[in-house]
PDB file of C-alpha atoms in Angstrom:
ATOM      1  CA  MET E   1      81.051 151.936 207.432  1.00  0.00           C
ATOM      2  CA  ASN E   2      81.249 148.738 209.473  1.00  0.00           C
ATOM      3  CA  ASN E   3      77.763 147.390 208.441  1.00  0.00           C
ATOM      4  CA  LYS E   4      78.254 144.686 205.814  1.00  0.00           C
ATOM      5  CA  ILE E   5      75.568 144.716 203.323  1.00  0.00           C
ATOM      6  CA  LEU E   6      74.648 142.053 200.738  1.00  0.00           C
ATOM      7  CA  ILE E   7      72.510 143.377 198.054  1.00  0.00           C
ATOM      8  CA  ILE E   8      70.867 140.684 195.845  1.00  0.00           C
ATOM      9  CA  GLY E   9      69.873 141.918 192.374  1.00  0.00           C
ATOM     10  CA  ASN E  10      70.464 144.769 190.088  1.00  0.00           C
ATOM     11  CA  GLY E  11      67.105 146.224 189.069  1.00  0.00           C
ATOM     12  CA  TYR E  12      65.515 149.616 189.770  1.00  0.00           C
ATOM     13  CA  ILE E  13      65.438 149.535 193.602  1.00  0.00           C
ATOM     14  CA  ALA E  14      68.986 147.833 193.918  1.00  0.00           C
ATOM     15  CA  ASP E  15      70.716 150.318 191.399  1.00  0.00           C
ATOM     16  CA  ASN E  16      69.239 153.263 193.371  1.00  0.00           C
ATOM     17  CA  PHE E  17      69.892 151.804 196.775  1.00  0.00           C
ATOM     18  CA  ILE E  18      73.562 150.909 195.726  1.00  0.00           C
ATOM     19  CA  PHE E  19      74.140 154.526 194.411  1.00  0.00           C
ATOM     20  CA  SER E  20      72.796 155.872 197.794  1.00  0.00           C
ATOM     21  CA  VAL E  21      74.938 153.793 200.309  1.00  0.00           C
ATOM     22  CA  LYS E  22      77.945 152.800 198.369  1.00  0.00           C
ATOM     23  CA  ASP E  23      79.944 155.443 200.349  1.00  0.00           C
ATOM     24  CA  LEU E  24      78.319 154.681 203.682  1.00  0.00           C
ATOM     25  CA  TYR E  25      78.495 151.025 204.292  1.00  0.00           C
ATOM     26  CA  ASN E  26      80.651 147.903 203.189  1.00  0.00           C
ATOM     27  CA  VAL E  27      78.564 147.010 200.326  1.00  0.00           C
ATOM     28  CA  THR E  28      78.488 143.828 198.156  1.00  0.00           C
ATOM     29  CA  VAL E  29      76.302 143.204 195.082  1.00  0.00           C
ATOM     30  CA  TYR E  30      75.263 139.769 194.122  1.00  0.00           C
ATOM     31  CA  ALA E  31      73.745 139.301 190.662  1.00  0.00           C
ATOM     32  CA  ARG E  32      74.137 137.935 187.281  1.00  0.00           C
ATOM     33  CA  ASN E  33      75.379 140.956 185.783  1.00  0.00           C
ATOM     34  CA  LYS E  34      75.487 144.699 186.509  1.00  0.00           C
ATOM     35  CA  ASN E  35      73.741 147.806 184.949  1.00  0.00           C
ATOM     36  CA  ILE E  36      75.907 150.442 186.302  1.00  0.00           C
ATOM     37  CA  GLU E  37      79.482 149.747 187.960  1.00  0.00           C
ATOM     38  CA  TYR E  38      80.072 151.741 191.288  1.00  0.00           C
ATOM     39  CA  THR E  39      83.419 152.344 193.008  1.00  0.00           C
ATOM     40  CA  ASN E  40      83.477 151.250 196.733  1.00  0.00           C
ATOM     41  CA  VAL E  41      81.301 148.137 195.798  1.00  0.00           C
ATOM     42  CA  THR E  42      82.350 144.578 195.769  1.00  0.00           C
ATOM     43  CA  TYR E  43      80.643 142.526 192.943  1.00  0.00           C
ATOM     44  CA  ILE E  44      80.066 138.700 192.910  1.00  0.00           C
ATOM     45  CA  TYR E  45      78.446 137.310 189.928  1.00  0.00           C
ATOM     46  CA  GLY E  46      76.257 134.253 190.164  1.00  0.00           C
ATOM     47  CA  LEU E  47      72.614 132.754 190.331  1.00  0.00           C
ATOM     48  CA  THR E  48      70.556 133.444 193.457  1.00  0.00           C
ATOM     49  CA  GLU E  49      70.101 129.498 193.741  1.00  0.00           C
ATOM     50  CA  ASN E  50      73.827 129.323 194.262  1.00  0.00           C
ATOM     51  CA  ILE E  51      74.169 131.932 196.994  1.00  0.00           C
ATOM     52  CA  ASP E  52      75.061 129.190 199.402  1.00  0.00           C
ATOM     53  CA  LEU E  53      78.626 129.243 197.370  1.00  0.00           C
ATOM     54  CA  ILE E  54      79.273 132.722 199.041  1.00  0.00           C
ATOM     55  CA  GLU E  55      81.879 132.551 201.683  1.00  0.00           C
ATOM     56  CA  ASN E  56      81.452 135.951 203.138  1.00  0.00           C
ATOM     57  CA  THR E  57      79.293 136.876 206.033  1.00  0.00           C
ATOM     58  CA  PHE E  58      76.899 139.879 206.037  1.00  0.00           C
ATOM     59  CA  ASP E  59      74.795 141.939 208.650  1.00  0.00           C
ATOM     60  CA  ASN E  60      72.186 142.741 206.337  1.00  0.00           C
ATOM     61  CA  ILE E  61      71.041 141.135 203.210  1.00  0.00           C
ATOM     62  CA  PHE E  62      68.539 143.029 200.903  1.00  0.00           C
ATOM     63  CA  ILE E  63      66.417 140.937 198.629  1.00  0.00           C
ATOM     64  CA  LEU E  64      66.243 143.058 195.507  1.00  0.00           C
ATOM     65  CA  ALA E  65      66.095 140.623 192.979  1.00  0.00           C
ATOM     66  CA  GLY E  66      62.639 139.615 191.565  1.00  0.00           C
ATOM     67  CA  ILE E  67      60.249 139.819 188.564  1.00  0.00           C
ATOM     68  CA  SER E  68      59.600 143.180 187.438  1.00  0.00           C
ATOM     69  CA  ARG E  69      57.954 142.603 183.865  1.00  0.00           C
ATOM     70  CA  PRO E  70      54.156 142.306 184.296  1.00  0.00           C
ATOM     71  CA  ASP E  71      53.866 139.942 181.467  1.00  0.00           C
ATOM     72  CA  LYS E  72      55.395 137.185 183.828  1.00  0.00           C
ATOM     73  CA  PHE E  73      53.313 137.991 186.805  1.00  0.00           C
ATOM     74  CA  LEU E  74      50.671 135.178 185.444  1.00  0.00           C
ATOM     75  CA  LEU E  75      53.417 132.520 184.909  1.00  0.00           C
ATOM     76  CA  LEU E  76      53.038 130.217 187.816  1.00  0.00           C
ATOM     77  CA  ASN E  77      56.324 128.463 187.472  1.00  0.00           C
ATOM     78  CA  GLU E  78      58.265 131.517 187.062  1.00  0.00           C
ATOM     79  CA  VAL E  79      56.827 133.465 190.089  1.00  0.00           C
ATOM     80  CA  VAL E  80      56.939 130.240 192.380  1.00  0.00           C
ATOM     81  CA  TYR E  81      60.678 129.823 191.395  1.00  0.00           C
ATOM     82  CA  VAL E  82      61.561 133.504 191.887  1.00  0.00           C
ATOM     83  CA  ASN E  83      59.460 134.351 194.881  1.00  0.00           C
ATOM     84  CA  VAL E  84      59.227 131.087 196.749  1.00  0.00           C
ATOM     85  CA  PHE E  85      62.189 128.848 195.852  1.00  0.00           C
ATOM     86  CA  LEU E  86      64.765 131.552 195.656  1.00  0.00           C
ATOM     87  CA  VAL E  87      63.585 133.383 198.910  1.00  0.00           C
ATOM     88  CA  SER E  88      63.884 129.964 200.476  1.00  0.00           C
ATOM     89  CA  LYS E  89      67.410 129.565 199.458  1.00  0.00           C
ATOM     90  CA  ILE E  90      68.223 133.121 200.798  1.00  0.00           C
ATOM     91  CA  LEU E  91      66.653 132.490 203.985  1.00  0.00           C
ATOM     92  CA  ASP E  92      68.863 129.533 204.462  1.00  0.00           C
ATOM     93  CA  PHE E  93      71.880 131.554 203.721  1.00  0.00           C
ATOM     94  CA  ALA E  94      70.780 134.357 206.127  1.00  0.00           C
ATOM     95  CA  LEU E  95      70.000 131.890 209.041  1.00  0.00           C
ATOM     96  CA  GLN E  96      73.457 130.121 208.467  1.00  0.00           C
ATOM     97  CA  ASN E  97      75.294 133.533 208.639  1.00  0.00           C
ATOM     98  CA  ASN E  98      73.049 135.165 211.367  1.00  0.00           C
ATOM     99  CA  SER E  99      72.157 137.951 208.897  1.00  0.00           C
ATOM    100  CA  LYS E 100      68.971 140.029 208.958  1.00  0.00           C
ATOM    101  CA  ILE E 101      67.038 140.072 205.731  1.00  0.00           C
ATOM    102  CA  PHE E 102      65.060 143.132 204.145  1.00  0.00           C
ATOM    103  CA  TYR E 103      62.113 141.901 201.939  1.00  0.00           C
ATOM    104  CA  PRO E 104      60.203 144.362 199.680  1.00  0.00           C
ATOM    105  CA  ALA E 105      56.728 142.886 199.134  1.00  0.00           C
ATOM    106  CA  THR E 106      54.238 144.222 196.790  1.00  0.00           C
ATOM    107  CA  SER E 107      51.464 146.315 198.337  1.00  0.00           C
ATOM    108  CA  LEU E 108      48.979 144.043 196.795  1.00  0.00           C
ATOM    109  CA  ALA E 109      49.847 141.416 199.517  1.00  0.00           C
ATOM    110  CA  LEU E 110      48.286 143.515 201.976  1.00  0.00           C
ATOM    111  CA  SER E 111      44.849 143.067 200.160  1.00  0.00           C
ATOM    112  CA  ASN E 112      42.272 141.172 202.131  1.00  0.00           C
ATOM    113  CA  THR E 113      40.630 139.964 198.972  1.00  0.00           C
ATOM    114  CA  THR E 114      42.636 136.869 197.716  1.00  0.00           C
ATOM    115  CA  SER E 115      40.656 136.568 194.372  1.00  0.00           C
ATOM    116  CA  LYS E 116      41.992 139.832 193.421  1.00  0.00           C
ATOM    117  CA  LEU E 117      45.825 138.598 193.801  1.00  0.00           C
ATOM    118  CA  ASN E 118      47.594 137.259 190.796  1.00  0.00           C
ATOM    119  CA  TYR E 119      50.377 134.519 190.975  1.00  0.00           C
ATOM    120  CA  TYR E 120      52.953 137.354 191.479  1.00  0.00           C
ATOM    121  CA  SER E 121      51.236 139.171 194.526  1.00  0.00           C
ATOM    122  CA  TYR E 122      50.152 135.785 195.962  1.00  0.00           C
ATOM    123  CA  SER E 123      53.663 134.459 195.950  1.00  0.00           C
ATOM    124  CA  HIS E 124      54.893 137.441 197.896  1.00  0.00           C
ATOM    125  CA  THR E 125      52.333 136.223 200.746  1.00  0.00           C
ATOM    126  CA  ILE E 126      53.734 132.888 200.717  1.00  0.00           C
ATOM    127  CA  ALA E 127      57.333 134.237 200.888  1.00  0.00           C
ATOM    128  CA  ILE E 128      56.225 136.505 203.757  1.00  0.00           C
ATOM    129  CA  ASP E 129      54.734 133.579 205.649  1.00  0.00           C
ATOM    130  CA  MET E 130      58.201 131.727 205.150  1.00  0.00           C
ATOM    131  CA  ILE E 131      60.053 134.738 206.496  1.00  0.00           C
ATOM    132  CA  LYS E 132      57.733 135.074 209.564  1.00  0.00           C
ATOM    133  CA  GLN E 133      57.910 131.306 210.284  1.00  0.00           C
ATOM    134  CA  SER E 134      61.739 131.365 210.077  1.00  0.00           C
ATOM    135  CA  ASN E 135      64.124 132.300 212.909  1.00  0.00           C
ATOM    136  CA  VAL E 136      65.722 135.074 210.716  1.00  0.00           C
ATOM    137  CA  ASN E 137      65.512 138.652 211.700  1.00  0.00           C
ATOM    138  CA  TYR E 138      63.722 140.657 209.135  1.00  0.00           C
ATOM    139  CA  THR E 139      62.133 143.882 208.042  1.00  0.00           C
ATOM    140  CA  ILE E 140      59.053 143.418 205.509  1.00  0.00           C
ATOM    141  CA  CYS E 141      58.352 146.561 203.551  1.00  0.00           C
ATOM    142  CA  TYR E 142      55.199 146.799 201.500  1.00  0.00           C
ATOM    143  CA  LEU E 143      55.936 148.854 198.311  1.00  0.00           C
ATOM    144  CA  HIS E 144      53.714 150.763 196.208  1.00  0.00           C
ATOM    145  CA  ASN E 145      54.531 152.312 192.621  1.00  0.00           C
ATOM    146  CA  ILE E 146      58.035 153.560 192.699  1.00  0.00           C
ATOM    147  CA  TYR E 147      59.417 156.655 190.859  1.00  0.00           C
ATOM    148  CA  GLY E 148      62.235 159.046 190.663  1.00  0.00           C
ATOM    149  CA  ASN E 149      65.174 157.391 189.477  1.00  0.00           C
ATOM    150  CA  LEU E 150      68.656 158.787 190.750  1.00  0.00           C
ATOM    151  CA  THR E 151      70.939 156.960 188.396  1.00  0.00           C
ATOM    152  CA  LYS E 152      71.876 156.758 184.744  1.00  0.00           C
ATOM    153  CA  MET E 153      70.263 153.354 184.345  1.00  0.00           C
ATOM    154  CA  PRO E 154      69.182 151.906 181.066  1.00  0.00           C
ATOM    155  CA  LYS E 155      65.553 153.147 179.941  1.00  0.00           C
ATOM    156  CA  LYS E 156      64.415 149.424 179.802  1.00  0.00           C
ATOM    157  CA  ASN E 157      64.875 149.338 183.738  1.00  0.00           C
ATOM    158  CA  LYS E 158      63.147 152.630 184.588  1.00  0.00           C
ATOM    159  CA  MET E 159      59.610 152.692 186.224  1.00  0.00           C
ATOM    160  CA  VAL E 160      56.648 154.078 184.288  1.00  0.00           C
ATOM    161  CA  ILE E 161      56.747 157.654 185.912  1.00  0.00           C
ATOM    162  CA  ASP E 162      60.329 157.943 184.753  1.00  0.00           C
ATOM    163  CA  LYS E 163      59.622 156.767 181.308  1.00  0.00           C
ATOM    164  CA  PHE E 164      56.878 159.319 181.158  1.00  0.00           C
ATOM    165  CA  ILE E 165      59.406 162.119 182.190  1.00  0.00           C
ATOM    166  CA  ASP E 166      61.773 161.078 179.487  1.00  0.00           C
ATOM    167  CA  CYS E 167      58.843 161.241 176.965  1.00  0.00           C
ATOM    168  CA  TYR E 168      58.233 164.521 178.058  1.00  0.00           C
ATOM    169  CA  CYS E 169      61.810 165.625 177.532  1.00  0.00           C
ATOM    170  CA  ASN E 170      61.937 163.808 174.044  1.00  0.00           C
ATOM    171  CA  ARG E 171      58.372 164.978 173.087  1.00  0.00           C
ATOM    172  CA  GLN E 172      57.303 161.464 172.494  1.00  0.00           C
ATOM    173  CA  THR E 173      53.969 159.971 172.614  1.00  0.00           C
ATOM    174  CA  VAL E 174      53.332 157.386 175.454  1.00  0.00           C
ATOM    175  CA  THR E 175      51.004 154.228 175.595  1.00  0.00           C
ATOM    176  CA  LEU E 176      48.059 154.395 178.003  1.00  0.00           C
ATOM    177  CA  ILE E 177      46.857 150.882 178.972  1.00  0.00           C
ATOM    178  CA  ASN E 178      43.096 150.785 179.467  1.00  0.00           C
ATOM    179  CA  ASN E 179      42.790 154.615 178.984  1.00  0.00           C
ATOM    180  CA  GLY E 180      44.816 155.027 182.002  1.00  0.00           C
ATOM    181  CA  LEU E 181      42.013 155.018 184.421  1.00  0.00           C
ATOM    182  CA  GLN E 182      43.358 152.597 186.764  1.00  0.00           C
ATOM    183  CA  ARG E 183      44.522 154.476 190.015  1.00  0.00           C
ATOM    184  CA  ARG E 184      47.900 154.051 191.771  1.00  0.00           C
ATOM    185  CA  ILE E 185      49.530 155.208 195.034  1.00  0.00           C
ATOM    186  CA  PHE E 186      53.003 156.316 194.222  1.00  0.00           C
ATOM    187  CA  THR E 187      56.193 156.539 196.315  1.00  0.00           C
ATOM    188  CA  HIS E 188      59.477 158.442 195.441  1.00  0.00           C
ATOM    189  CA  ILE E 189      62.753 156.097 195.537  1.00  0.00           C
ATOM    190  CA  THR E 190      64.316 158.471 198.087  1.00  0.00           C
ATOM    191  CA  ASP E 191      61.564 157.696 200.604  1.00  0.00           C
ATOM    192  CA  VAL E 192      62.138 153.864 199.791  1.00  0.00           C
ATOM    193  CA  ILE E 193      65.885 154.399 200.505  1.00  0.00           C
ATOM    194  CA  ALA E 194      65.388 156.379 203.585  1.00  0.00           C
ATOM    195  CA  TYR E 195      63.408 153.619 205.174  1.00  0.00           C
ATOM    196  CA  MET E 196      65.771 150.800 203.951  1.00  0.00           C
ATOM    197  CA  ILE E 197      68.846 152.662 205.666  1.00  0.00           C
ATOM    198  CA  TYR E 198      66.524 153.327 208.764  1.00  0.00           C
ATOM    199  CA  SER E 199      65.608 149.524 208.984  1.00  0.00           C
ATOM    200  CA  LEU E 200      69.102 148.441 209.315  1.00  0.00           C
ATOM    201  CA  ASN E 201      69.095 148.166 212.971  1.00  0.00           C
ATOM    202  CA  ASN E 202      65.285 147.135 213.167  1.00  0.00           C
ATOM    203  CA  LYS E 203      64.139 143.688 214.283  1.00  0.00           C
ATOM    204  CA  ASN E 204      61.113 141.786 213.091  1.00  0.00           C
ATOM    205  CA  THR E 205      59.200 144.618 211.686  1.00  0.00           C
ATOM    206  CA  GLU E 206      56.626 145.233 208.890  1.00  0.00           C
ATOM    207  CA  VAL E 207      56.052 148.621 207.307  1.00  0.00           C
ATOM    208  CA  ASN E 208      53.506 149.840 204.830  1.00  0.00           C
ATOM    209  CA  LEU E 209      55.481 152.294 202.959  1.00  0.00           C
ATOM    210  CA  ILE E 210      52.983 155.038 202.344  1.00  0.00           C
ATOM    211  CA  LYS E 211      51.846 158.310 203.883  1.00  0.00           C
ATOM    212  CA  ASN E 212      48.234 158.002 203.150  1.00  0.00           C
ATOM    213  CA  ASN E 213      45.900 156.427 200.670  1.00  0.00           C
ATOM    214  CA  ILE E 214      45.967 159.340 198.218  1.00  0.00           C
ATOM    215  CA  MET E 215      45.698 157.913 194.671  1.00  0.00           C
ATOM    216  CA  TYR E 216      46.169 159.212 191.118  1.00  0.00           C
ATOM    217  CA  SER E 217      45.248 157.710 187.897  1.00  0.00           C
ATOM    218  CA  ILE E 218      47.754 157.055 185.224  1.00  0.00           C
ATOM    219  CA  LYS E 219      45.710 159.471 183.052  1.00  0.00           C
ATOM    220  CA  GLU E 220      45.861 162.407 185.621  1.00  0.00           C
ATOM    221  CA  ILE E 221      49.675 161.965 185.591  1.00  0.00           C
ATOM    222  CA  VAL E 222      49.861 162.024 181.674  1.00  0.00           C
ATOM    223  CA  GLU E 223      47.581 164.979 181.466  1.00  0.00           C
ATOM    224  CA  LEU E 224      49.820 166.823 184.017  1.00  0.00           C
ATOM    225  CA  LEU E 225      52.700 166.419 181.684  1.00  0.00           C
ATOM    226  CA  ASN E 226      50.567 167.248 178.614  1.00  0.00           C
ATOM    227  CA  LEU E 227      51.823 163.976 176.872  1.00  0.00           C
ATOM    228  CA  GLN E 228      50.401 162.766 173.302  1.00  0.00           C
ATOM    229  CA  THR E 229      48.888 159.367 173.946  1.00  0.00           C
ATOM    230  CA  HIS E 230      47.367 156.371 172.223  1.00  0.00           C
ATOM    231  CA  THR E 231      45.660 153.329 173.962  1.00  0.00           C
ATOM    232  CA  GLU E 232      46.003 149.641 174.436  1.00  0.00           C
ATOM    233  CA  GLU E 233      43.951 147.113 176.507  1.00  0.00           C
ATOM    234  CA  SER E 234      45.370 144.652 179.052  1.00  0.00           C
ATOM    235  CA  LYS E 235      44.151 142.471 182.048  1.00  0.00           C
ATOM    236  CA  LEU E 236      47.380 142.867 183.547  1.00  0.00           C
ATOM    237  CA  TYR E 237      46.750 146.505 184.527  1.00  0.00           C
ATOM    238  CA  SER E 238      43.086 146.368 184.986  1.00  0.00           C
ATOM    239  CA  LEU E 239      43.084 146.666 188.996  1.00  0.00           C
ATOM    240  CA  ASP E 240      43.355 149.674 191.043  1.00  0.00           C
ATOM    241  CA  ASP E 241      45.931 149.464 194.062  1.00  0.00           C
ATOM    242  CA  PRO E 242      43.986 148.242 196.948  1.00  0.00           C
ATOM    243  CA  HIS E 243      42.680 150.836 199.413  1.00  0.00           C
ATOM    244  CA  ILE E 244      44.694 149.918 202.379  1.00  0.00           C
ATOM    245  CA  LEU E 245      43.247 151.002 205.920  1.00  0.00           C
ATOM    246  CA  PRO E 246      45.777 150.902 208.728  1.00  0.00           C
ATOM    247  CA  ILE E 247      46.714 147.290 209.731  1.00  0.00           C
ATOM    248  CA  ASP E 248      47.416 146.320 213.365  1.00  0.00           C
ATOM    249  CA  ASP E 249      51.016 145.501 213.882  1.00  0.00           C
ATOM    250  CA  ILE E 250      52.160 147.151 210.503  1.00  0.00           C
ATOM    251  CA  GLY E 251      53.568 150.645 210.840  1.00  0.00           C
ATOM    252  CA  GLU E 252      53.586 153.431 208.377  1.00  0.00           C
ATOM    253  CA  TRP E 253      56.709 155.291 206.927  1.00  0.00           C
ATOM    254  CA  ILE E 254      56.084 158.750 206.670  1.00  0.00           C
ATOM    255  CA  GLU E 255      56.661 160.045 203.029  1.00  0.00           C
ATOM    256  CA  SER E 256      58.138 163.326 202.261  1.00  0.00           C
ATOM    257  CA  ILE E 257      57.301 163.810 198.463  1.00  0.00           C
ATOM    258  CA  ASP E 258      54.153 163.845 196.733  1.00  0.00           C
ATOM    259  CA  ILE E 259      54.183 162.885 192.779  1.00  0.00           C
ATOM    260  CA  LYS E 260      52.214 165.885 191.598  1.00  0.00           C
ATOM    261  CA  GLU E 261      54.639 168.304 193.471  1.00  0.00           C
ATOM    262  CA  TRP E 262      57.678 166.317 192.056  1.00  0.00           C
ATOM    263  CA  ILE E 263      56.462 166.273 188.412  1.00  0.00           C
ATOM    264  CA  ILE E 264      55.697 170.140 188.631  1.00  0.00           C
ATOM    265  CA  ASN E 265      59.057 170.707 189.949  1.00  0.00           C
ATOM    266  CA  ARG E 266      60.742 168.355 187.635  1.00  0.00           C
ATOM    267  CA  ILE E 267      59.350 169.855 184.320  1.00  0.00           C
ATOM    268  CA  GLN E 268      60.154 173.252 185.398  1.00  0.00           C
ATOM    269  CA  ILE E 269      63.897 172.446 185.577  1.00  0.00           C
TER     270      ILE E 269
END
């Protein structure tokens, strides 16, 4: 309980992490607003660019604020501001307070083919370089497509698999982008949170949060749920996840949940 944690942001990962650790640690959330209000949590409202106004000190800072809407991934000004400028502000705050930071990066940042990176993923590589070159203690965690929401968050904040489950329960049609043929690696939120807690005492580590390179197409998931679909075209979703081989100096966290098994169990409830 003595570990003082600052969680920056109130999106999908942040809400699930707050829900999971609020009774275990001294938790403060810094965000513009809140989706869900929890007991045993201190809320500070403000913009990330003003983080230096916070007078408290923290042992660990989790950078969980970022761009989540794919339509903004190609907006250069937006991604540079959020993923470079604001990360630099958090780094300054962490250095001044001798705090460790946890930075969740897109798995696309592990790709060795720069031409496949959009502004969003490329800005993550810049942020990672800034973190490594600073004197702050850090954990960098490369995340894949997350699912398995644990909270009662608004539908608009849920990830695609959770939205598919809602559609299954409500017998609704889903939209398949590019016929759903793009392949993805999926990671359950409890595996993400387990590693986030495990990382509290790590120093200067990088971890690729997957067990292996098993990919499923979006179409496979939809067919497993037997959902009715209609299709749309979009360049934003045209690429498969990068096929990532083991990388020197980057560890791998052992996942415990397979998405197909999880869905089968979920729809049997």
